[in-house]
Coordinates of C-alpha atoms and ligand atoms in Angstrom, one line a residue:
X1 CA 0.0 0.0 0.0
X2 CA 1.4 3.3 -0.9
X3 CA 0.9 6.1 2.0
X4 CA 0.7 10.0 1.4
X5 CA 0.4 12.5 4.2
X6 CA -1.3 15.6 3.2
X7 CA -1.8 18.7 4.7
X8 CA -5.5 20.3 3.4
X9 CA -9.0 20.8 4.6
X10 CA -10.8 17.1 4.1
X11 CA -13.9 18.2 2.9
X12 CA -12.2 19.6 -0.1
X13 CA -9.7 15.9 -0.7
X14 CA -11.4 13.8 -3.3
X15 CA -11.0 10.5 -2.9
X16 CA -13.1 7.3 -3.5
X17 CA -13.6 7.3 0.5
X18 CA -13.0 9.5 2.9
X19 CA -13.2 7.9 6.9
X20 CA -13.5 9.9 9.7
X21 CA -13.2 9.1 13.4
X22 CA -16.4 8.9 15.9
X23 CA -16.5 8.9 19.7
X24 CA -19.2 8.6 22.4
X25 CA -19.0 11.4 24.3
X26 CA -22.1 10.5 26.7
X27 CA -21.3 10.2 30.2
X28 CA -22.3 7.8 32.9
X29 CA -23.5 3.7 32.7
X30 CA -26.6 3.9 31.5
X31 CA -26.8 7.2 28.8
X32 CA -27.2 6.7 25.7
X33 CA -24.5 7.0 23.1
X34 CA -23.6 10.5 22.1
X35 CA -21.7 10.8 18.9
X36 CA -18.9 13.6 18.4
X37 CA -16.9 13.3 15.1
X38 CA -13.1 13.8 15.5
X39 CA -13.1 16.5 12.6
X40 CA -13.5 20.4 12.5
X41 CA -14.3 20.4 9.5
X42 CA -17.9 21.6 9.1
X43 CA -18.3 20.4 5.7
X44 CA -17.7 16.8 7.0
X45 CA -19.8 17.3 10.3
X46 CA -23.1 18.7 8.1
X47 CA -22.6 15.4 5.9
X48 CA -23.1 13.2 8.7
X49 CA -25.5 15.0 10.3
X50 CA -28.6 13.6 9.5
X51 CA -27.7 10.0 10.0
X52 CA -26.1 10.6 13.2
X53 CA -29.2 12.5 14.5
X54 CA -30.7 9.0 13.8
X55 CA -29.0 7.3 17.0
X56 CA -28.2 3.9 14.8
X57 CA -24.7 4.6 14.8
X58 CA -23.3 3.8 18.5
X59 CA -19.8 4.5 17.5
X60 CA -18.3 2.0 19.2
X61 CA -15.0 0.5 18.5
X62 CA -15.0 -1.6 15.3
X63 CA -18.2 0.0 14.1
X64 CA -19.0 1.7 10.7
X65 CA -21.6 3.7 8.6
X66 CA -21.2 4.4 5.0
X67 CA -23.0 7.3 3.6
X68 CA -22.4 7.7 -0.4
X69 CA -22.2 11.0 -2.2
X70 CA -21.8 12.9 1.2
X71 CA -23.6 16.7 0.6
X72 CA -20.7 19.2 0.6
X73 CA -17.6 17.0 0.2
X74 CA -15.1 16.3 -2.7
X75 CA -15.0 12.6 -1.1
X76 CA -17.5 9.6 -3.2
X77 CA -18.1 8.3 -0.1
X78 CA -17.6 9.5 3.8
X79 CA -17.1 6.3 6.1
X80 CA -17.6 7.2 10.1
X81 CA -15.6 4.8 12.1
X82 CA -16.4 4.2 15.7
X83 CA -13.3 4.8 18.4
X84 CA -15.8 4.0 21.9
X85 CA -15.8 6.0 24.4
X86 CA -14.2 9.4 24.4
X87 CA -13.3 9.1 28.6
X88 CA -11.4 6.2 27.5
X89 CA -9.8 7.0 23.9
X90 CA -6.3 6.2 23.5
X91 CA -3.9 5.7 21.0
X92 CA -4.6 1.8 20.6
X93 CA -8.4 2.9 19.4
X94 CA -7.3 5.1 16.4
X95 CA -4.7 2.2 15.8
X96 CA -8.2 0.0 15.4
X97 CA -10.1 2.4 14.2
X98 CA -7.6 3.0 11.2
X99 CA -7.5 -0.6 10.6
X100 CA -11.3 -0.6 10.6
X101 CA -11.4 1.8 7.7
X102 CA -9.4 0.0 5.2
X103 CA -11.0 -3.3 6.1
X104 CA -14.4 -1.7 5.3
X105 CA -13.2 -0.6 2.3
X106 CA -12.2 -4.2 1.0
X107 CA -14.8 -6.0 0.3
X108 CA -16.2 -3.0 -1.5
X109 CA -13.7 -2.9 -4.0
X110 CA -12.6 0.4 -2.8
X111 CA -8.8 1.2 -3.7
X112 CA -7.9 4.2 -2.4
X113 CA -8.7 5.6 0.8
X114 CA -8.2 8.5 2.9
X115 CA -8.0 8.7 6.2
X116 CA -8.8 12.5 8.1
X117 CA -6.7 13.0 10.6
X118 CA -8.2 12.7 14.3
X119 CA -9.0 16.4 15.8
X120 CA -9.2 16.5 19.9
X121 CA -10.2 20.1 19.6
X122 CA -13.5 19.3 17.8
X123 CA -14.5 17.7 21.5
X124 CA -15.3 20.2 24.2
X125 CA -13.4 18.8 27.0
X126 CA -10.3 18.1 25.1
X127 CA -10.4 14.3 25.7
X128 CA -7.2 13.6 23.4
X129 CA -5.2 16.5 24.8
X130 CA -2.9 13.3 26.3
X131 CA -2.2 11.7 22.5
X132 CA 0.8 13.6 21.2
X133 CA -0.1 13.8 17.4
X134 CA 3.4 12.2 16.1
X135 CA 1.9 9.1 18.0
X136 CA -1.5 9.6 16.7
X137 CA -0.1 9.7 13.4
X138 CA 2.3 6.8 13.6
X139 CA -0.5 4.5 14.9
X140 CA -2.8 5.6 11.9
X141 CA -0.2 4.1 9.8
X142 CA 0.3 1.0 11.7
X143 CA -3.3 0.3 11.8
X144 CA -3.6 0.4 8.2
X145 CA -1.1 -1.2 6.6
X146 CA -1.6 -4.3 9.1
X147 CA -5.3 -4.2 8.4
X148 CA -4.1 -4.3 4.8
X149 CA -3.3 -8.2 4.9
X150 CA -5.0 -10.9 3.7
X151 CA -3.6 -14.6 4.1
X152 CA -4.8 -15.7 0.7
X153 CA -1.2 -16.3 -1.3
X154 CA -1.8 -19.5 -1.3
X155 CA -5.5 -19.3 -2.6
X156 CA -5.5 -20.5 -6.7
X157 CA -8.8 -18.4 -7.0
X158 CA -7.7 -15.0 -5.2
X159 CA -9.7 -11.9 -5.4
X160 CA -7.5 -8.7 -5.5
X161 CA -8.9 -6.7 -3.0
X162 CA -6.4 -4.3 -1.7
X163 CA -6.2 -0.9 -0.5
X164 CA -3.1 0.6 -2.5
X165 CA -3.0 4.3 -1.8
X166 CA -4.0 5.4 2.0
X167 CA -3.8 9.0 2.3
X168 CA -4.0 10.6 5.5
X169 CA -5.0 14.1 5.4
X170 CA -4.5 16.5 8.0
X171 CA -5.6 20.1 8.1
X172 CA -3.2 22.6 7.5
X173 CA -0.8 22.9 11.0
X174 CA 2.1 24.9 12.7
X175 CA 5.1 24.2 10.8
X176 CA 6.6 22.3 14.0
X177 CA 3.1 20.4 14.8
X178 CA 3.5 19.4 10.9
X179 CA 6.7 18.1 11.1
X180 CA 6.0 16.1 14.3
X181 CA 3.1 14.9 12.3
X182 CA 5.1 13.8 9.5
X183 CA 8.0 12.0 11.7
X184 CA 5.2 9.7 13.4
X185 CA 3.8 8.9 10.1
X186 CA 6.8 8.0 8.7
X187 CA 8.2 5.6 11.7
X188 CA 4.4 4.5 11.4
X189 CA 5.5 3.4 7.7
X190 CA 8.9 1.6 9.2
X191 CA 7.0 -0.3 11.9
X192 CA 4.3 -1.5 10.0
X193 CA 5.9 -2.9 6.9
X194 CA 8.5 -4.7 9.8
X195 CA 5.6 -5.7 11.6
X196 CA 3.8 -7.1 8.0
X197 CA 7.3 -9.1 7.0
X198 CA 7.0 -11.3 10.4
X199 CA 3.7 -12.1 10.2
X200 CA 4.4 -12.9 6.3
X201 CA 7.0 -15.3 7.9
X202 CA 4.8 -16.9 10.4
X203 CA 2.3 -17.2 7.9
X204 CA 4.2 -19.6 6.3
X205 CA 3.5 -23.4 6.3
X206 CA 6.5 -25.8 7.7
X207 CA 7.2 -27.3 4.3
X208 CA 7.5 -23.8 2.4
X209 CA 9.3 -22.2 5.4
X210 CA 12.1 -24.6 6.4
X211 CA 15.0 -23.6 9.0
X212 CA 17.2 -23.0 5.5
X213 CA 14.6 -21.2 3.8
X214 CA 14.3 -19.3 7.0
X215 CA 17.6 -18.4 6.6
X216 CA 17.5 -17.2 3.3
X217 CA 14.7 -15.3 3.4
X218 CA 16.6 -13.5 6.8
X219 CA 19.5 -12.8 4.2
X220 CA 17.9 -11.6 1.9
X221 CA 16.2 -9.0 4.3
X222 CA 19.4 -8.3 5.7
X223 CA 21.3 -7.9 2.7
X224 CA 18.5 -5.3 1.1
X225 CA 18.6 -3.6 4.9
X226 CA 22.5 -3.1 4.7
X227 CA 23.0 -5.4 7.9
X228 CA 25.5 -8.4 8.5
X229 CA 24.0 -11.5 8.1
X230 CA 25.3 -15.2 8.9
X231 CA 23.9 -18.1 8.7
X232 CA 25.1 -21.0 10.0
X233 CA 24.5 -24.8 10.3
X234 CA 24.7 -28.3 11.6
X235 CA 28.5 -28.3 11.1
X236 CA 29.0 -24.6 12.8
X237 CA 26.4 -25.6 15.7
X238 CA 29.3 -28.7 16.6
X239 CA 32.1 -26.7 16.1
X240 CA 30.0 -24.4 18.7
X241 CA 29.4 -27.0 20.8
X242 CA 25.9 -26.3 21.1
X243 CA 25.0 -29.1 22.4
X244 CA 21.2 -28.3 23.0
X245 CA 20.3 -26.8 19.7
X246 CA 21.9 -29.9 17.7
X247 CA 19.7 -32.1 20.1
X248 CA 16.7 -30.5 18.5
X249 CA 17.9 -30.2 15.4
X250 CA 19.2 -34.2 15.0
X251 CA 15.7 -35.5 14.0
X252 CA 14.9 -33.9 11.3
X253 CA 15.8 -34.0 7.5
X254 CA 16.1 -30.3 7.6
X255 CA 19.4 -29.1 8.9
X256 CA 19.1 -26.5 11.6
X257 CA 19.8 -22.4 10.7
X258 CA 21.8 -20.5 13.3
X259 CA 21.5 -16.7 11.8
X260 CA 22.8 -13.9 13.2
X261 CA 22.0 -10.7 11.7
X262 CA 24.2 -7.3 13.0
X263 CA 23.3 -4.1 13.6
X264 CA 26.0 -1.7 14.1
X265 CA 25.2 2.4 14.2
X266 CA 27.4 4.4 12.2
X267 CA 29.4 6.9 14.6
X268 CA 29.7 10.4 13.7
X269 CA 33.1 11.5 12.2
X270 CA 35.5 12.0 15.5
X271 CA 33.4 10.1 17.2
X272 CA 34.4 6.7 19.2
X273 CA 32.1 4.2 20.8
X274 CA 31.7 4.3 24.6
X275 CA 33.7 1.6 26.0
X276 CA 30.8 0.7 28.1
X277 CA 28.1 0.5 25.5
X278 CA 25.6 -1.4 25.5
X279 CA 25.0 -4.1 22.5
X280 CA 21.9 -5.9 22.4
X281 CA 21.2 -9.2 21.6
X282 CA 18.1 -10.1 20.1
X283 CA 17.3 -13.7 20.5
X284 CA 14.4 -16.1 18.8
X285 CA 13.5 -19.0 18.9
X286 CA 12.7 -20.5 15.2
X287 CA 10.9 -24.1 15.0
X288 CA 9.9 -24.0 11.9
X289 CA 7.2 -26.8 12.8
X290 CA 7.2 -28.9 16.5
X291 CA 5.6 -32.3 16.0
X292 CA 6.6 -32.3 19.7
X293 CA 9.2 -35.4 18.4
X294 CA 9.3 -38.5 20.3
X295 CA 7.7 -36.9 23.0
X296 CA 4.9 -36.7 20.1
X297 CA 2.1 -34.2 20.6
X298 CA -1.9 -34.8 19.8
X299 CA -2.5 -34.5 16.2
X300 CA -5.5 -32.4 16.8
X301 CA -4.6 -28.5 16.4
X302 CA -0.5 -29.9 15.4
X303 CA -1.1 -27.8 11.8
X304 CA -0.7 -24.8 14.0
X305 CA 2.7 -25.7 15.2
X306 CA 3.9 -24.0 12.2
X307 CA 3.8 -20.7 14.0
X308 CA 6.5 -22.1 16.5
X309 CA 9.2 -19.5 15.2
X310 CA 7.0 -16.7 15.6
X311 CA 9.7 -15.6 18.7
X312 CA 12.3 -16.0 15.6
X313 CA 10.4 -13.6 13.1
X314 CA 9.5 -11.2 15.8
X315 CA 13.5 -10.7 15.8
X316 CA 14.1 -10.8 11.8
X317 CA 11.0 -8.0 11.2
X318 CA 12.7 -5.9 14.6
X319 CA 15.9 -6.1 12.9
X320 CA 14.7 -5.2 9.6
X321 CA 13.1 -1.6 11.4
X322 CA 16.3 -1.3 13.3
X323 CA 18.3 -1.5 9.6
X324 CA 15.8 1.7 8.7
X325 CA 15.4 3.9 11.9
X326 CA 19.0 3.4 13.2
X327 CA 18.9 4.1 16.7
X328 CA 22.8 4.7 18.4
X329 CA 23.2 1.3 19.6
X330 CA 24.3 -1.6 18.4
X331 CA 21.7 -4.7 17.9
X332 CA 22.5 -8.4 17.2
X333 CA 19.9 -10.7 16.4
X334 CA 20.2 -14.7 16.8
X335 CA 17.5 -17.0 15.7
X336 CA 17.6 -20.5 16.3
X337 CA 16.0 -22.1 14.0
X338 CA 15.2 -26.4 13.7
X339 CA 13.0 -28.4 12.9
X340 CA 11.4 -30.6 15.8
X341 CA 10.6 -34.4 14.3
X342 CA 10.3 -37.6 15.4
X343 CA 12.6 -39.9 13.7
X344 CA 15.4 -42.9 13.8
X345 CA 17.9 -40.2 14.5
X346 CA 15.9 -37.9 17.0
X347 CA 17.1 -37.4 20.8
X348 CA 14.6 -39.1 23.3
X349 CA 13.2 -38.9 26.8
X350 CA 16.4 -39.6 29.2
X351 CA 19.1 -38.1 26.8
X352 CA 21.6 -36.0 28.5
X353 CA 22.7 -33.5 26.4
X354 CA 25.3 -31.0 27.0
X355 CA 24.7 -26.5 26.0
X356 CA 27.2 -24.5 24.6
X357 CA 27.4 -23.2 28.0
X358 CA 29.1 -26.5 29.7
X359 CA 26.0 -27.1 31.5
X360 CA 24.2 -30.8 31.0
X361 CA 20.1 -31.2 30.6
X362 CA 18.4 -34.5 31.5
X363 CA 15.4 -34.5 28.6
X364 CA 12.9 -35.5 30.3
X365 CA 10.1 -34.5 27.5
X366 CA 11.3 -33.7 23.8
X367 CA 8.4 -31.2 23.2
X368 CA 10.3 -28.6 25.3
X369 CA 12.8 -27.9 22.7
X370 CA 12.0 -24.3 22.4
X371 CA 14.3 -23.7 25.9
X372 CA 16.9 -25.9 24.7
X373 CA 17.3 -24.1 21.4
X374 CA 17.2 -20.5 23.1
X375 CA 19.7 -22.0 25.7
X376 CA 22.8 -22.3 23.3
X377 CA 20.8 -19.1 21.5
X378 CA 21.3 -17.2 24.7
X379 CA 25.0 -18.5 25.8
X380 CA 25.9 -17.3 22.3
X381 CA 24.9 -14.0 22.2
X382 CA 26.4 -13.7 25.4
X383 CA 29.5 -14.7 23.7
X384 CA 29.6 -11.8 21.0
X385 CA 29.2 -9.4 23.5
X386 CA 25.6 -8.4 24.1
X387 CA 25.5 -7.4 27.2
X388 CA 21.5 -7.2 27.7
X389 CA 19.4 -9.9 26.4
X390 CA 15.6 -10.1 25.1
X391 CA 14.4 -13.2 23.5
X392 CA 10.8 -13.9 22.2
X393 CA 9.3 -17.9 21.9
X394 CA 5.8 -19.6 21.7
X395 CA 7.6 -21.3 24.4
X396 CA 4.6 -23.2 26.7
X397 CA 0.9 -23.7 26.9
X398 CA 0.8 -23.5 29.8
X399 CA 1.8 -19.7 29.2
X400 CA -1.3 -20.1 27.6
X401 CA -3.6 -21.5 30.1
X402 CA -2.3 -18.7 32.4
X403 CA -2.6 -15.5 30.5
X404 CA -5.3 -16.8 27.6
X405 CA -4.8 -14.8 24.3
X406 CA -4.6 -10.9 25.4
X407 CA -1.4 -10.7 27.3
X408 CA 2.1 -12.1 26.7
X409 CA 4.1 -13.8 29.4
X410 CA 7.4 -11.3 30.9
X411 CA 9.8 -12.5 32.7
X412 CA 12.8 -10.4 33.8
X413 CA 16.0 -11.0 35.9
X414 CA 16.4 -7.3 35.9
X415 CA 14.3 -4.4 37.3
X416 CA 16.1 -1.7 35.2
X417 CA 15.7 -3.6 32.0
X418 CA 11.9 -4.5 32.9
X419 CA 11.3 -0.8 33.4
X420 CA 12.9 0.2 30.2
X421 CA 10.2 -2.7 28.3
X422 CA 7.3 -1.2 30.3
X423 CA 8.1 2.1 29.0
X424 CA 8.4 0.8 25.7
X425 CA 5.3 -0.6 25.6
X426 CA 3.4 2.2 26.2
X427 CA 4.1 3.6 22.4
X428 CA 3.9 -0.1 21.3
X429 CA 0.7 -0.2 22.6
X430 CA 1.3 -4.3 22.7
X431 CA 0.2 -6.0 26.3
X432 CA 2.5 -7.8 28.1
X433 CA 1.9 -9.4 32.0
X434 CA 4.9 -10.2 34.3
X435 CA 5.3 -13.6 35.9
X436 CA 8.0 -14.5 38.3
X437 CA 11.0 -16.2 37.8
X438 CA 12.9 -15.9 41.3
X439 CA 14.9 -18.7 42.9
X440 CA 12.0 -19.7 45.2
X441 CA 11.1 -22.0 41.7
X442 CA 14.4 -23.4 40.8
X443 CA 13.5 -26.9 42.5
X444 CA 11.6 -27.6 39.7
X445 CA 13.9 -28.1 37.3
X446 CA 16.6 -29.8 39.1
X447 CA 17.6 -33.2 37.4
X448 CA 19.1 -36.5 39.6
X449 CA 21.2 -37.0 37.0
X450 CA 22.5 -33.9 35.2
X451 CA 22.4 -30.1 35.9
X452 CA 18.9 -29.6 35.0
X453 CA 16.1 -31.2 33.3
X454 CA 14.2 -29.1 30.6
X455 CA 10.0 -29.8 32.3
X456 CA 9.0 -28.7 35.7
X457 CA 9.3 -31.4 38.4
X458 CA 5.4 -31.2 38.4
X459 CA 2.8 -29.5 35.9
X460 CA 2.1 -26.6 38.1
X461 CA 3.8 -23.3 36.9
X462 CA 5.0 -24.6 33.6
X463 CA 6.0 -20.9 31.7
X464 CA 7.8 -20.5 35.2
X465 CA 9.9 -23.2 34.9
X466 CA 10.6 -22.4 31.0
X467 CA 11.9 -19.1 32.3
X468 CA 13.7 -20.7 34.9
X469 CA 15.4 -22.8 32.6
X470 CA 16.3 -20.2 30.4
X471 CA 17.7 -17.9 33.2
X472 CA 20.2 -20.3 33.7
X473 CA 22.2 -19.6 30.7
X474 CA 21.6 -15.6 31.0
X475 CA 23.5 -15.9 34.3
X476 CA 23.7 -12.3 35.2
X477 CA 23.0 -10.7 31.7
X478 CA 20.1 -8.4 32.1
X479 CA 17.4 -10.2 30.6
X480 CA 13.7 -9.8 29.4
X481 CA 12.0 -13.0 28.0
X482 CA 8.1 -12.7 26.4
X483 CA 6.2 -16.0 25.9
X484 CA 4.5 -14.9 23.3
X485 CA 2.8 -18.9 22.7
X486 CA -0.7 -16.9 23.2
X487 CA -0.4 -14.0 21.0
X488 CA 1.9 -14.8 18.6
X489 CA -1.4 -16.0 15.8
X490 CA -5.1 -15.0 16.4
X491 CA -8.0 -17.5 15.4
X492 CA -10.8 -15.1 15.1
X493 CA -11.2 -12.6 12.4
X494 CA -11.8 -8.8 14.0
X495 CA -13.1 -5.5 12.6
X496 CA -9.2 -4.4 12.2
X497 CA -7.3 -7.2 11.3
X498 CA -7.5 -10.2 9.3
X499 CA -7.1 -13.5 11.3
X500 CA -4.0 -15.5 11.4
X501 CA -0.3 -14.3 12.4
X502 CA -0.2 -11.0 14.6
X503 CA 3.7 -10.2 14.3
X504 CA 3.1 -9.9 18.2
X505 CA 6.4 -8.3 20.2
X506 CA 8.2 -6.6 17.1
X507 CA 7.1 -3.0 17.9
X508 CA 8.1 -3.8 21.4
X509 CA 11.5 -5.3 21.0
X510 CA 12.0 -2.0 19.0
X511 CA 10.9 0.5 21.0
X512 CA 13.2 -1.7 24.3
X513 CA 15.8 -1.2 21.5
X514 CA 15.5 2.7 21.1
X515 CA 15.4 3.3 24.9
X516 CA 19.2 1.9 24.5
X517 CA 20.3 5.0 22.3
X518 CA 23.4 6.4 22.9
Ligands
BES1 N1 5.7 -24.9 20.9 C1 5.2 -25.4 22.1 C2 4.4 -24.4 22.9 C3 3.1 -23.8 22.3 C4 1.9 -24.3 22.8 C5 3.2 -22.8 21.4 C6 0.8 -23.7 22.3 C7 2.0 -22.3 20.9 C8 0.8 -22.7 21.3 C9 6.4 -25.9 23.0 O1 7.5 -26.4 22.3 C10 5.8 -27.0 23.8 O2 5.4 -28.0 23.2 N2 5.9 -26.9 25.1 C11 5.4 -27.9 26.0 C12 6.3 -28.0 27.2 C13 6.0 -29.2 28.0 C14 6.4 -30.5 27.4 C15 6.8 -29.0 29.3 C16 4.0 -27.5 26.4 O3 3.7 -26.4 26.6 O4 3.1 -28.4 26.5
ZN2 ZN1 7.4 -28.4 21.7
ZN3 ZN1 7.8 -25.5 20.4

C-alpha cells in the first residue's frame, strides 16, 4: 500500500472514500450514546449530520456507517468509524479504528482511501489532549497497513482486494506540529511494513518455510537492509558446541539455521564508541514446525505448530526496522532455527545432552525444545558481546492456560531492563503481563542425573519453569523474555485485522531497543 500524508482541509480531498473518526461522548453507565466526530471540519460534520441524529450509529470500536455522495464533500463516499468512548480514547483505538477503515473498504472494491486525521479540539473537554499527534499519526499508519493483509497467497482463486493508496490528510498545522506529524507517520511506515514481514514469515506453512529457507529469506532481508547477516548450520552448531540446539535439530531431514543478523550504528566523524556501550542481543526462537518429536504431541490442532518460530520472526521484522530507523546502539539478532521431528535419529526422553554453556540437561520431554534451542541461543549472544538480552518464543501452553490470548508472558532478571520494556510498551501499545521467575522456583527443574532437566518437576507453573530454565544460561545478563505462545497468531477474524499471524512483540522489541540509544 502506498501512503501519502497531506496537509489540506478534508472536505475539499477527493477521494473514492474518505473515513472519519467517531467517539461517544455521553457520560455515565446507563446514557445513551452520544456521537462527536473527530473532525472540524464543518463540511464533514453537516454530511453526517442527519444520519447521526438518527441514533443507529453507536460508534463504538470496530463499528462503521457508510453514507455515499456525502452533501458538501469532494470525497465519493464518507465512512464514520467508531473509536468508543471518548473518557477512554487512547492511542490503541485510532490504531483500530484505522485498521477498521481499510477493512471496510475491501470488500467494497474500494482502492484508495483517505484517512482525516483525528481532531481532539473538535470535542469540548479536550479528551485527546494526552495523544501527542506524532503518536497519533504513527498509529494511523500501523493500523492500516496491518489491516491491509489478507492470508490468501496460497489461494489458486484469489480476489484482488487491496487498498493501494491510503492518504492521511491532515488540516493545515504549525510548521513544527506538521513536522512532528510527518516523523510519526513515517516511523508509522517503518513499523508497520516490519511488523507485515514477520507475520508474512509466520504465515508460512512448515514445508515452504524450512529452517534454511528461513535463513535465506533473513538474508535476503538483511542484505537489502545493509545489515550483516550469517547463517550457520549443523557443522557450525558442533564446532559451537551447542550441544542443546543440535539435540533438537538431529531428528529432522532439515538441517538446523543459526542466523545472526548485526546491527552496528554508524558513529559520527570523531566520534568513538563508549567503552561501556551497551550491545543488544536479540534472540528467537525458530521451529519451523514442533511435532513435539518422540515426546509426540496430539495431532488435533498440530497444523498450527507452524507458528512455533513466531519468537524467531518477531527478531528478523525488529531487525529489519532497526536497519531503517537506526537508533545509536548496536543490535545483534540470533535466531535459532530447527526443525522438531520424530525420527530414527531424533534425541529421546532420558538423553543427557550437554549446551554450549558446559551445563548438561536430562530431557525429560522432547516437546520442550524451544528452551533448549534458546539455551545455546542465549549463551551465544552472550558470547559476541551483548550485554543485555531479550528473546521472544511460543515457548509453553501452559503460558497459555495462564494469561489466555490478550497478554504475553514477561519475565525479567532485571528491574532496570523491565522498566525500560514497560516504558516501551506504552508507544507499542502491545500488552505484556509479568510472571515470576525468582529462585524460590528453581526446585523444579533440578535433574538427579545432570544439571537440570528441561519440564517442571510437576505441571504446576509450567511458563515459570521455562523461564527458569532459560535464566540459567543468562546468568547475570540483564534479561527480558516474552512467551508470546498466546499472542503470537489470532483464530478469530476482528473489525481491524484479518485472522492469522499478529507479528506480536516486534514493535516492542524495537521500542526496548530505542530506549538503548546512545
Ligand atoms: N511450541 C510449544 C508451545 C506452544 C503451545 C506454542 C501452544 C504455541 C501454542 C512448545 O514447544 C511445547 O510443546 N511446550 C510444551 C512444554 C512441556 C512439554 C513442558 C507444552 O507447553 O506443552
Ligand atoms: Zn514443543
Ligand atoms: Zn515448540
Amino acid at each position: 500500500m502506498d501512503t501519502k500524508l497531506l496537509f489540506q482541509d478534508a472536505a475539499g480531498f477527493q477521494t473514492p472514500m474518505l473515513a472519519v473518526f467517531a467517539v461517544d461522548i455521553a457520560v455515565g453507565k446507563d446514557a445513551e450514546p452520544l456521537v462527536a466526530l473527530l473532525t472540524t471540519s464543518d463540511a464533514v460534520a453537516d454530511a453526517a449530520a442527519k444520519v447521526l441524529a438518527s441514533g443507529e450509529f453507536k460508534a463504538t470500536v470496530g463499528e462503521t456507517l457508510l453514507l455515499h455522495a456525502p452533501n458538501g464533500l469532494k470525497a465519493e463516499r464518507l465512512l464514520v468509524v467508531g473509536l468508543g468512548k471518548a473518557k477512554s480514547l487512547s492511542v490503541d483505538e485510532v490504531r483500530k479504528g484505522a485498521g477498521t477503515a481499510v477493512r471496510a473498504a475491501k470488500p467494497l472494491g474500494v482502492r484508495e482511501l483517505a484517512i482525516a486525521f483525528p481532531e481532539d479540539h473538535a470535542l469540548d473537554d479536550e479528551h485527546l489532549e494526552t495523544l501527542p499527534c506524532t503518536l497519533l499519526s504513527r498509529v494511523l499508519v500501523e493500523g492500516a497497513e496491518l489491516a491491509e493483509m489478507d492470508w490468501d497467497t496460497y489461494r489458486s482463486e484469489r480476489k484482488d482486494r487491496s487498498v493501494r493508496l491510503l492518504s492521511v490528510v491532515a488540516k493545515e498545522a504549525e510548521k513544527s506540529t506538521r513536522a512532528e506529524i510527518q516523523e510519526g507517520f513515517d516511523a508509522g511506515v517503518i513499523v508497520a511494513a516490519a511488523q507485515n514481514f514477520t507475520r508474512t514469515l509466520v504465515n508460512e506453512p512448515g514445508n515452504v518455510l524450512t529452517p534454511t529457507e528461513l535463513g535465506r529469506r533473513a538474508a535476503a532481508m538483511c542484505a537489502e537492509a545493509g545489515l550483516r547477516c550469517e547463517v550457520h548450520s549443523t557443522a557450525k552448531l558442533l564446532e559451537l558446541k551447542m550441544g542443546a540446539f543440535a539435540a533438537v535439530a538431529q531428528g529432522s531431514e532439515q538441517p538446523p539455521a543459526l542466523i545472526v543478523m548485526t546491527y552496528e550504528p554508524k558513529l559520527g566523524k570523531g566520534e568513538a564508541a563508549a567503552k561501556d556501550a551497551p550491545v543488544l542481543g536479540l534472540v528467537g526462537k525458530g521451529i519451523t514446525f514442533d511435532t513435539g518429536g518422540i515426546s509426540i504431541k496430539p495431532g488435533d490442532g498440530m497444523e498450527k505448530m507452524k507458528y512455533d518460530m513466531a519468537g524467531a520472526a518477531a527478531m528478523i521484522g525488529a531487525m529489519r526496522a532497526i536497519a531503517q530507523l537506526k537508533p545509536k546502539v548496536k543490535v545483534i539478532g540470533v535466531v535459532c532455527s530447527a526443525e522438531n521431528m520424530p525420527d530414527g535419529k531424533a534425541y529421546r526422553p532420558g538423553d543427557v545432552v550437554t549446551a554450549m554453556s558446559g551445563k548438561t540437561i536430562e530431557v525429560i520431554n522432547t516437546d520442550a525444545e524451544g528452551r533448549l534451542v534458546l539455551a545455546d541461543g542465549l549463551h551465544y549472544a552472550k558470547t559476541l558481546g551483548c550485554t543485555h538480552l531479550i528473546d521472544a518464543a511460543t515457548l509453553t501452553g501452559a503460558c497459555v492456560v495462564a494469561l489466555g490470548i490478550v497478554n504475553v508472558g514477561l519475565f525479567s532478571n532485571d528491574e532496570a531492563t523491565w522498566q525500560k520494556f514497560v516504558d516501551a510498551t506504552k508507544i507499542s501499545g502491545e500488552k505484556f503481563w509479568r510472571l515470576p521467575c525468582t529462585d524460590d522456583y528453581k526446585d523444579q527443574i533440578k535433574s538427579h542425573i545432570a544439571d537440570m532437566r528441561n519440564t517442571g518437576a510437576n505441571r504446576w507453573g509450567g511458563a515459570i519453569s521455562a523461564a527458569m530454565f532459560l535464566k540459567e544460561f543468562v546468568g547475570e545478563t540483564p534479561w527480558v523474555h516474552l512467551d508470546i505462545a498466546g499472542c503470537a497468531w489470532h483464530d478469530e477474524n476482528k473489525p481491524w485485522i484479518a485472522n492469522g499471524p499478529s507479528g506480536v512483540a516486534v514493535r516492542s522489541i524495537l521500542e526496548w531497543v530505542r530506549g538503548y540509544e546512545a
